[in-house]
Amino acid sequence: MTHDDTIDWNRFWTDAEGDRRASAAVGQFGKADLLDRFFERVGVPDSFASVGCGPGAVPLAVARRHPADVYGYDAADSAVEQARAAVREAGVDATFETAALPAFDPGRRFDVVYCYATLHYVRDVEAALSALFAATAPGGHLVFDYPNPATREQYADDLDDDGRERFALVLSGESVLTREDVEAALDAPVHDYWDAVDAPDEPWTGPHHPCVYAKRPET
């Protein structure tokens, strides 16, 4: 897979350590705990996919806690290899495959599709959202965060050189969306995920970091 629009993620997941690695790990901040709250609200899914899963923290946690058919997808081969190793060590069932947005076509649909801390690195975000929603089963839910104008403003002030390279598409505005853009891309209303799961009041749940969900129509 190529990484022309961001950093070399294969190298990142091979070399990054400490805080730098943790900053990109989608399992941080109790994300699996919040998903449990979401499942209490909408029902535990029979199938779950995490797109842009990194080394697999969230799908691994879901596989440990629920009898769902769990998949994880990431563009970096190194992340997929680490996720597979973690599953073997944990002794749980989950499948990890290499795939990249916006051209995401897993060949099946899932009751919950989860895409966290990933759209920031995608140039054609509207196409990515359409692909993610197409992979969501009728009656199922797509959960995702996305960079908005407030994200871009904050990153312009706060990022160091490493962050500016990593979030170049946010800083240029190419991956930035408004809520209206999101709903137009999905042709469906979205709802605030942080509110739905009673997320803690933290910087990562502030107005610069919107996270929403959409329900795919039953038919």
mmCIF file of C-alpha atoms in Angstrom:
data_model
loop_
_atom_site.group_PDB
_atom_site.id
_atom_site.type_symbol
_atom_site.label_atom_id
_atom_site.label_comp_id
_atom_site.label_asym_id
_atom_site.label_seq_id
_atom_site.Cartn_x
_atom_site.Cartn_y
_atom_site.Cartn_z
ATOM 1 C CA MET A 1 0.000 0.000 0.000
ATOM 2 C CA THR A 2 1.194 3.555 -0.639
ATOM 3 C CA HIS A 3 1.104 6.452 1.785
ATOM 4 C CA ASP A 4 1.610 9.394 -0.538
ATOM 5 C CA ASP A 5 -0.880 11.635 1.283
ATOM 6 C CA THR A 6 0.601 11.217 4.768
ATOM 7 C CA ILE A 7 3.573 9.619 6.510
ATOM 8 C CA ASP A 8 4.919 6.142 5.793
ATOM 9 C CA TRP A 9 2.644 4.174 8.119
ATOM 10 C CA ASN A 10 4.443 0.902 7.483
ATOM 11 C CA ARG A 11 7.564 2.456 8.889
ATOM 12 C CA PHE A 12 5.647 4.237 11.651
ATOM 13 C CA TRP A 13 4.161 1.058 13.122
ATOM 14 C CA THR A 14 7.538 -0.646 12.835
ATOM 15 C CA ASP A 15 9.635 2.107 14.437
ATOM 16 C CA ALA A 16 7.422 4.360 16.587
ATOM 17 C CA GLU A 17 7.678 4.016 20.344
ATOM 18 C CA GLY A 18 6.297 5.592 23.505
ATOM 19 C CA ASP A 19 4.106 8.674 23.252
ATOM 20 C CA ARG A 20 4.506 8.922 19.485
ATOM 21 C CA ARG A 21 3.088 5.436 19.020
ATOM 22 C CA ALA A 22 0.368 5.964 21.620
ATOM 23 C CA SER A 23 -0.753 9.163 19.883
ATOM 24 C CA ALA A 24 -1.775 7.138 16.835
ATOM 25 C CA ALA A 25 -3.126 4.050 18.624
ATOM 26 C CA VAL A 26 -6.911 4.022 18.308
ATOM 27 C CA GLY A 27 -7.254 1.919 21.455
ATOM 28 C CA GLN A 28 -6.240 4.782 23.728
ATOM 29 C CA PHE A 29 -8.662 6.734 25.937
ATOM 30 C CA GLY A 30 -10.908 3.703 26.589
ATOM 31 C CA LYS A 31 -12.403 3.624 23.096
ATOM 32 C CA ALA A 32 -13.494 -0.016 23.515
ATOM 33 C CA ASP A 33 -15.298 0.907 26.739
ATOM 34 C CA LEU A 34 -17.218 3.590 24.873
ATOM 35 C CA LEU A 35 -18.112 1.088 22.162
ATOM 36 C CA ASP A 36 -19.589 -1.145 24.867
ATOM 37 C CA ARG A 37 -21.856 1.757 25.830
ATOM 38 C CA PHE A 38 -22.819 2.178 22.181
ATOM 39 C CA PHE A 39 -23.650 -1.522 21.910
ATOM 40 C CA GLU A 40 -25.878 -1.170 24.976
ATOM 41 C CA ARG A 41 -27.740 1.534 23.077
ATOM 42 C CA VAL A 42 -28.069 -0.094 19.635
ATOM 43 C CA GLY A 43 -27.514 -3.787 20.414
ATOM 44 C CA VAL A 44 -24.398 -5.957 20.335
ATOM 45 C CA PRO A 45 -23.546 -6.519 16.672
ATOM 46 C CA ASP A 46 -23.146 -9.934 15.104
ATOM 47 C CA SER A 47 -20.389 -8.474 12.944
ATOM 48 C CA PHE A 48 -17.950 -5.612 13.527
ATOM 49 C CA ALA A 49 -15.287 -3.985 11.370
ATOM 50 C CA SER A 50 -12.662 -1.454 12.415
ATOM 51 C CA VAL A 51 -11.258 0.408 9.408
ATOM 52 C CA GLY A 52 -7.901 2.043 10.014
ATOM 53 C CA CYS A 53 -7.409 -0.176 13.048
ATOM 54 C CA GLY A 54 -3.631 0.215 13.402
ATOM 55 C CA PRO A 55 -2.181 -2.705 15.383
ATOM 56 C CA GLY A 56 -5.670 -3.813 16.347
ATOM 57 C CA ALA A 57 -6.385 -2.601 19.884
ATOM 58 C CA VAL A 58 -10.093 -1.906 19.365
ATOM 59 C CA PRO A 59 -11.057 -5.006 17.331
ATOM 60 C CA LEU A 60 -9.043 -7.156 19.720
ATOM 61 C CA ALA A 61 -10.984 -5.726 22.678
ATOM 62 C CA VAL A 62 -14.308 -6.264 20.890
ATOM 63 C CA ALA A 63 -13.351 -9.869 20.095
ATOM 64 C CA ARG A 64 -12.467 -10.476 23.738
ATOM 65 C CA ARG A 65 -15.735 -9.028 25.050
ATOM 66 C CA HIS A 66 -18.358 -10.052 22.500
ATOM 67 C CA PRO A 67 -19.180 -13.097 20.342
ATOM 68 C CA ALA A 68 -19.132 -11.011 17.178
ATOM 69 C CA ASP A 69 -17.512 -11.739 13.831
ATOM 70 C CA VAL A 70 -14.668 -9.204 14.140
ATOM 71 C CA TYR A 71 -12.540 -7.777 11.329
ATOM 72 C CA GLY A 72 -9.829 -5.139 11.302
ATOM 73 C CA TYR A 73 -8.480 -3.314 8.252
ATOM 74 C CA ASP A 74 -5.438 -1.084 7.909
ATOM 75 C CA ALA A 75 -3.367 0.303 5.051
ATOM 76 C CA ALA A 76 -0.066 -0.567 6.742
ATOM 77 C CA ASP A 77 1.134 -4.151 6.373
ATOM 78 C CA SER A 78 3.200 -3.788 9.533
ATOM 79 C CA ALA A 79 0.115 -2.837 11.582
ATOM 80 C CA VAL A 80 -1.848 -5.805 10.213
ATOM 81 C CA GLU A 81 0.992 -8.167 11.084
ATOM 82 C CA GLN A 82 1.135 -6.808 14.644
ATOM 83 C CA ALA A 83 -2.645 -7.136 14.997
ATOM 84 C CA ARG A 84 -2.551 -10.751 13.852
ATOM 85 C CA ALA A 85 0.212 -11.480 16.345
ATOM 86 C CA ALA A 86 -1.821 -9.878 19.148
ATOM 87 C CA VAL A 87 -4.845 -12.026 18.279
ATOM 88 C CA ARG A 88 -2.751 -15.196 18.320
ATOM 89 C CA GLU A 89 -1.298 -14.254 21.694
ATOM 90 C CA ALA A 90 -4.737 -13.447 23.122
ATOM 91 C CA GLY A 91 -6.278 -16.637 21.780
ATOM 92 C CA VAL A 92 -9.365 -14.926 20.345
ATOM 93 C CA ASP A 93 -10.942 -14.925 16.896
ATOM 94 C CA ALA A 94 -10.518 -11.840 14.734
ATOM 95 C CA THR A 95 -9.483 -11.374 11.129
ATOM 96 C CA PHE A 96 -7.135 -8.641 9.948
ATOM 97 C CA GLU A 97 -6.621 -7.605 6.347
ATOM 98 C CA THR A 98 -4.819 -4.873 4.445
ATOM 99 C CA ALA A 99 -7.103 -2.247 2.922
ATOM 100 C CA ALA A 100 -7.016 1.502 2.374
ATOM 101 C CA LEU A 101 -9.546 4.282 2.022
ATOM 102 C CA PRO A 102 -11.180 5.659 -0.019
ATOM 103 C CA ALA A 103 -11.259 2.489 -2.154
ATOM 104 C CA PHE A 104 -12.628 0.227 0.577
ATOM 105 C CA ASP A 105 -14.575 -2.822 -0.617
ATOM 106 C CA PRO A 106 -14.403 -5.719 1.875
ATOM 107 C CA GLY A 107 -16.800 -7.872 -0.131
ATOM 108 C CA ARG A 108 -19.305 -8.077 2.708
ATOM 109 C CA ARG A 109 -21.271 -5.888 5.119
ATOM 110 C CA PHE A 110 -21.027 -5.435 8.882
ATOM 111 C CA ASP A 111 -23.553 -4.533 11.569
ATOM 112 C CA VAL A 112 -21.133 -1.918 12.927
ATOM 113 C CA VAL A 113 -18.381 -0.262 10.920
ATOM 114 C CA TYR A 114 -16.000 1.786 13.072
ATOM 115 C CA CYS A 115 -13.505 4.244 11.625
ATOM 116 C CA TYR A 116 -11.635 6.260 14.220
ATOM 117 C CA ALA A 117 -8.585 8.540 13.753
ATOM 118 C CA THR A 118 -8.353 7.605 10.079
ATOM 119 C CA LEU A 119 -10.247 10.056 7.856
ATOM 120 C CA HIS A 120 -7.739 12.766 8.767
ATOM 121 C CA TYR A 121 -5.286 11.018 6.423
ATOM 122 C CA VAL A 122 -7.640 10.516 3.459
ATOM 123 C CA ARG A 123 -7.768 12.978 0.572
ATOM 124 C CA ASP A 124 -11.186 12.058 -0.884
ATOM 125 C CA VAL A 125 -13.113 11.893 2.386
ATOM 126 C CA GLU A 126 -16.574 11.942 0.799
ATOM 127 C CA ALA A 127 -15.730 8.865 -1.285
ATOM 128 C CA ALA A 128 -14.330 7.172 1.814
ATOM 129 C CA LEU A 129 -17.547 7.820 3.740
ATOM 130 C CA SER A 130 -19.631 6.433 0.887
ATOM 131 C CA ALA A 131 -17.500 3.276 0.830
ATOM 132 C CA LEU A 132 -17.735 2.849 4.600
ATOM 133 C CA PHE A 133 -21.516 3.281 4.554
ATOM 134 C CA ALA A 134 -21.790 0.820 1.667
ATOM 135 C CA ALA A 135 -19.983 -1.732 3.880
ATOM 136 C CA THR A 136 -22.553 -1.196 6.656
ATOM 137 C CA ALA A 137 -25.379 -3.719 6.754
ATOM 138 C CA PRO A 138 -29.023 -2.563 6.461
ATOM 139 C CA GLY A 139 -30.103 -1.453 9.915
ATOM 140 C CA GLY A 140 -26.471 -1.287 11.010
ATOM 141 C CA HIS A 141 -24.386 1.660 12.149
ATOM 142 C CA LEU A 142 -21.341 3.523 10.894
ATOM 143 C CA VAL A 143 -19.311 5.235 13.631
ATOM 144 C CA PHE A 144 -16.556 7.659 12.703
ATOM 145 C CA ASP A 145 -14.726 10.816 13.610
ATOM 146 C CA TYR A 146 -13.604 13.419 11.099
ATOM 147 C CA PRO A 147 -11.611 16.660 10.962
ATOM 148 C CA ASN A 148 -13.710 19.815 10.800
ATOM 149 C CA PRO A 149 -12.706 23.490 10.463
ATOM 150 C CA ALA A 150 -12.086 23.678 14.228
ATOM 151 C CA THR A 151 -9.696 20.724 13.920
ATOM 152 C CA ARG A 152 -7.745 22.530 11.228
ATOM 153 C CA GLU A 153 -7.575 25.716 13.280
ATOM 154 C CA GLN A 154 -6.316 23.933 16.379
ATOM 155 C CA TYR A 155 -3.762 21.843 14.489
ATOM 156 C CA ALA A 156 -2.417 24.959 12.753
ATOM 157 C CA ASP A 157 -1.560 26.355 16.195
ATOM 158 C CA ASP A 158 -0.482 23.240 18.108
ATOM 159 C CA LEU A 159 1.327 20.749 15.859
ATOM 160 C CA ASP A 160 5.074 20.237 15.803
ATOM 161 C CA ASP A 161 6.946 19.395 12.587
ATOM 162 C CA ASP A 162 6.188 15.685 12.933
ATOM 163 C CA GLY A 163 2.491 16.404 13.359
ATOM 164 C CA ARG A 164 2.447 18.820 10.445
ATOM 165 C CA GLU A 165 3.755 16.096 8.161
ATOM 166 C CA ARG A 166 1.310 13.530 9.524
ATOM 167 C CA PHE A 167 -1.730 15.827 9.323
ATOM 168 C CA ALA A 168 -0.816 17.626 6.101
ATOM 169 C CA LEU A 169 -4.244 16.963 4.574
ATOM 170 C CA VAL A 170 -5.997 18.512 7.568
ATOM 171 C CA LEU A 171 -3.767 21.585 7.477
ATOM 172 C CA SER A 172 -4.362 22.021 3.742
ATOM 173 C CA GLY A 173 -8.105 21.572 4.249
ATOM 174 C CA GLU A 174 -8.305 18.623 1.852
ATOM 175 C CA SER A 175 -9.635 16.186 4.471
ATOM 176 C CA VAL A 176 -11.709 18.761 6.368
ATOM 177 C CA LEU A 177 -15.515 18.427 6.403
ATOM 178 C CA THR A 178 -18.470 20.190 7.955
ATOM 179 C CA ARG A 179 -21.370 18.219 9.400
ATOM 180 C CA GLU A 180 -23.390 19.240 6.353
ATOM 181 C CA ASP A 181 -20.684 17.765 4.110
ATOM 182 C CA VAL A 182 -20.822 14.509 6.076
ATOM 183 C CA GLU A 183 -24.594 14.175 5.811
ATOM 184 C CA ALA A 184 -24.494 14.980 2.100
ATOM 185 C CA ALA A 185 -21.840 12.299 1.502
ATOM 186 C CA LEU A 186 -23.899 9.687 3.361
ATOM 187 C CA ASP A 187 -27.313 10.951 2.247
ATOM 188 C CA ALA A 188 -28.347 10.262 5.834
ATOM 189 C CA PRO A 189 -28.530 12.152 9.121
ATOM 190 C CA VAL A 190 -25.761 11.726 11.670
ATOM 191 C CA HIS A 191 -25.927 11.818 15.459
ATOM 192 C CA ASP A 192 -23.344 12.778 18.046
ATOM 193 C CA TYR A 193 -21.489 9.673 19.205
ATOM 194 C CA TRP A 194 -19.824 11.320 22.211
ATOM 195 C CA ASP A 195 -23.258 12.251 23.561
ATOM 196 C CA ALA A 196 -24.679 8.796 22.825
ATOM 197 C CA VAL A 197 -21.970 7.056 24.878
ATOM 198 C CA ASP A 198 -21.773 9.727 27.603
ATOM 199 C CA ALA A 199 -18.100 10.277 26.817
ATOM 200 C CA PRO A 200 -15.999 12.104 29.395
ATOM 201 C CA ASP A 201 -15.337 15.818 28.997
ATOM 202 C CA GLU A 202 -11.827 15.616 27.562
ATOM 203 C CA PRO A 203 -9.899 17.512 24.874
ATOM 204 C CA TRP A 204 -10.469 14.633 22.442
ATOM 205 C CA THR A 205 -14.263 14.987 22.791
ATOM 206 C CA GLY A 206 -14.257 18.749 22.229
ATOM 207 C CA PRO A 207 -15.672 20.673 19.248
ATOM 208 C CA HIS A 208 -12.445 20.207 17.276
ATOM 209 C CA HIS A 209 -12.878 16.434 17.345
ATOM 210 C CA PRO A 210 -16.413 15.494 16.235
ATOM 211 C CA CYS A 211 -17.398 11.842 16.302
ATOM 212 C CA VAL A 212 -20.765 10.787 14.898
ATOM 213 C CA TYR A 213 -22.787 7.769 13.884
ATOM 214 C CA ALA A 214 -25.297 7.066 11.144
ATOM 215 C CA LYS A 215 -27.814 4.254 10.819
ATOM 216 C CA ARG A 216 -28.142 2.594 7.440
ATOM 217 C CA PRO A 217 -31.767 2.207 6.372
ATOM 218 C CA GLU A 218 -33.264 -1.254 6.792
ATOM 219 C CA THR A 219 -33.925 -1.492 3.058
#
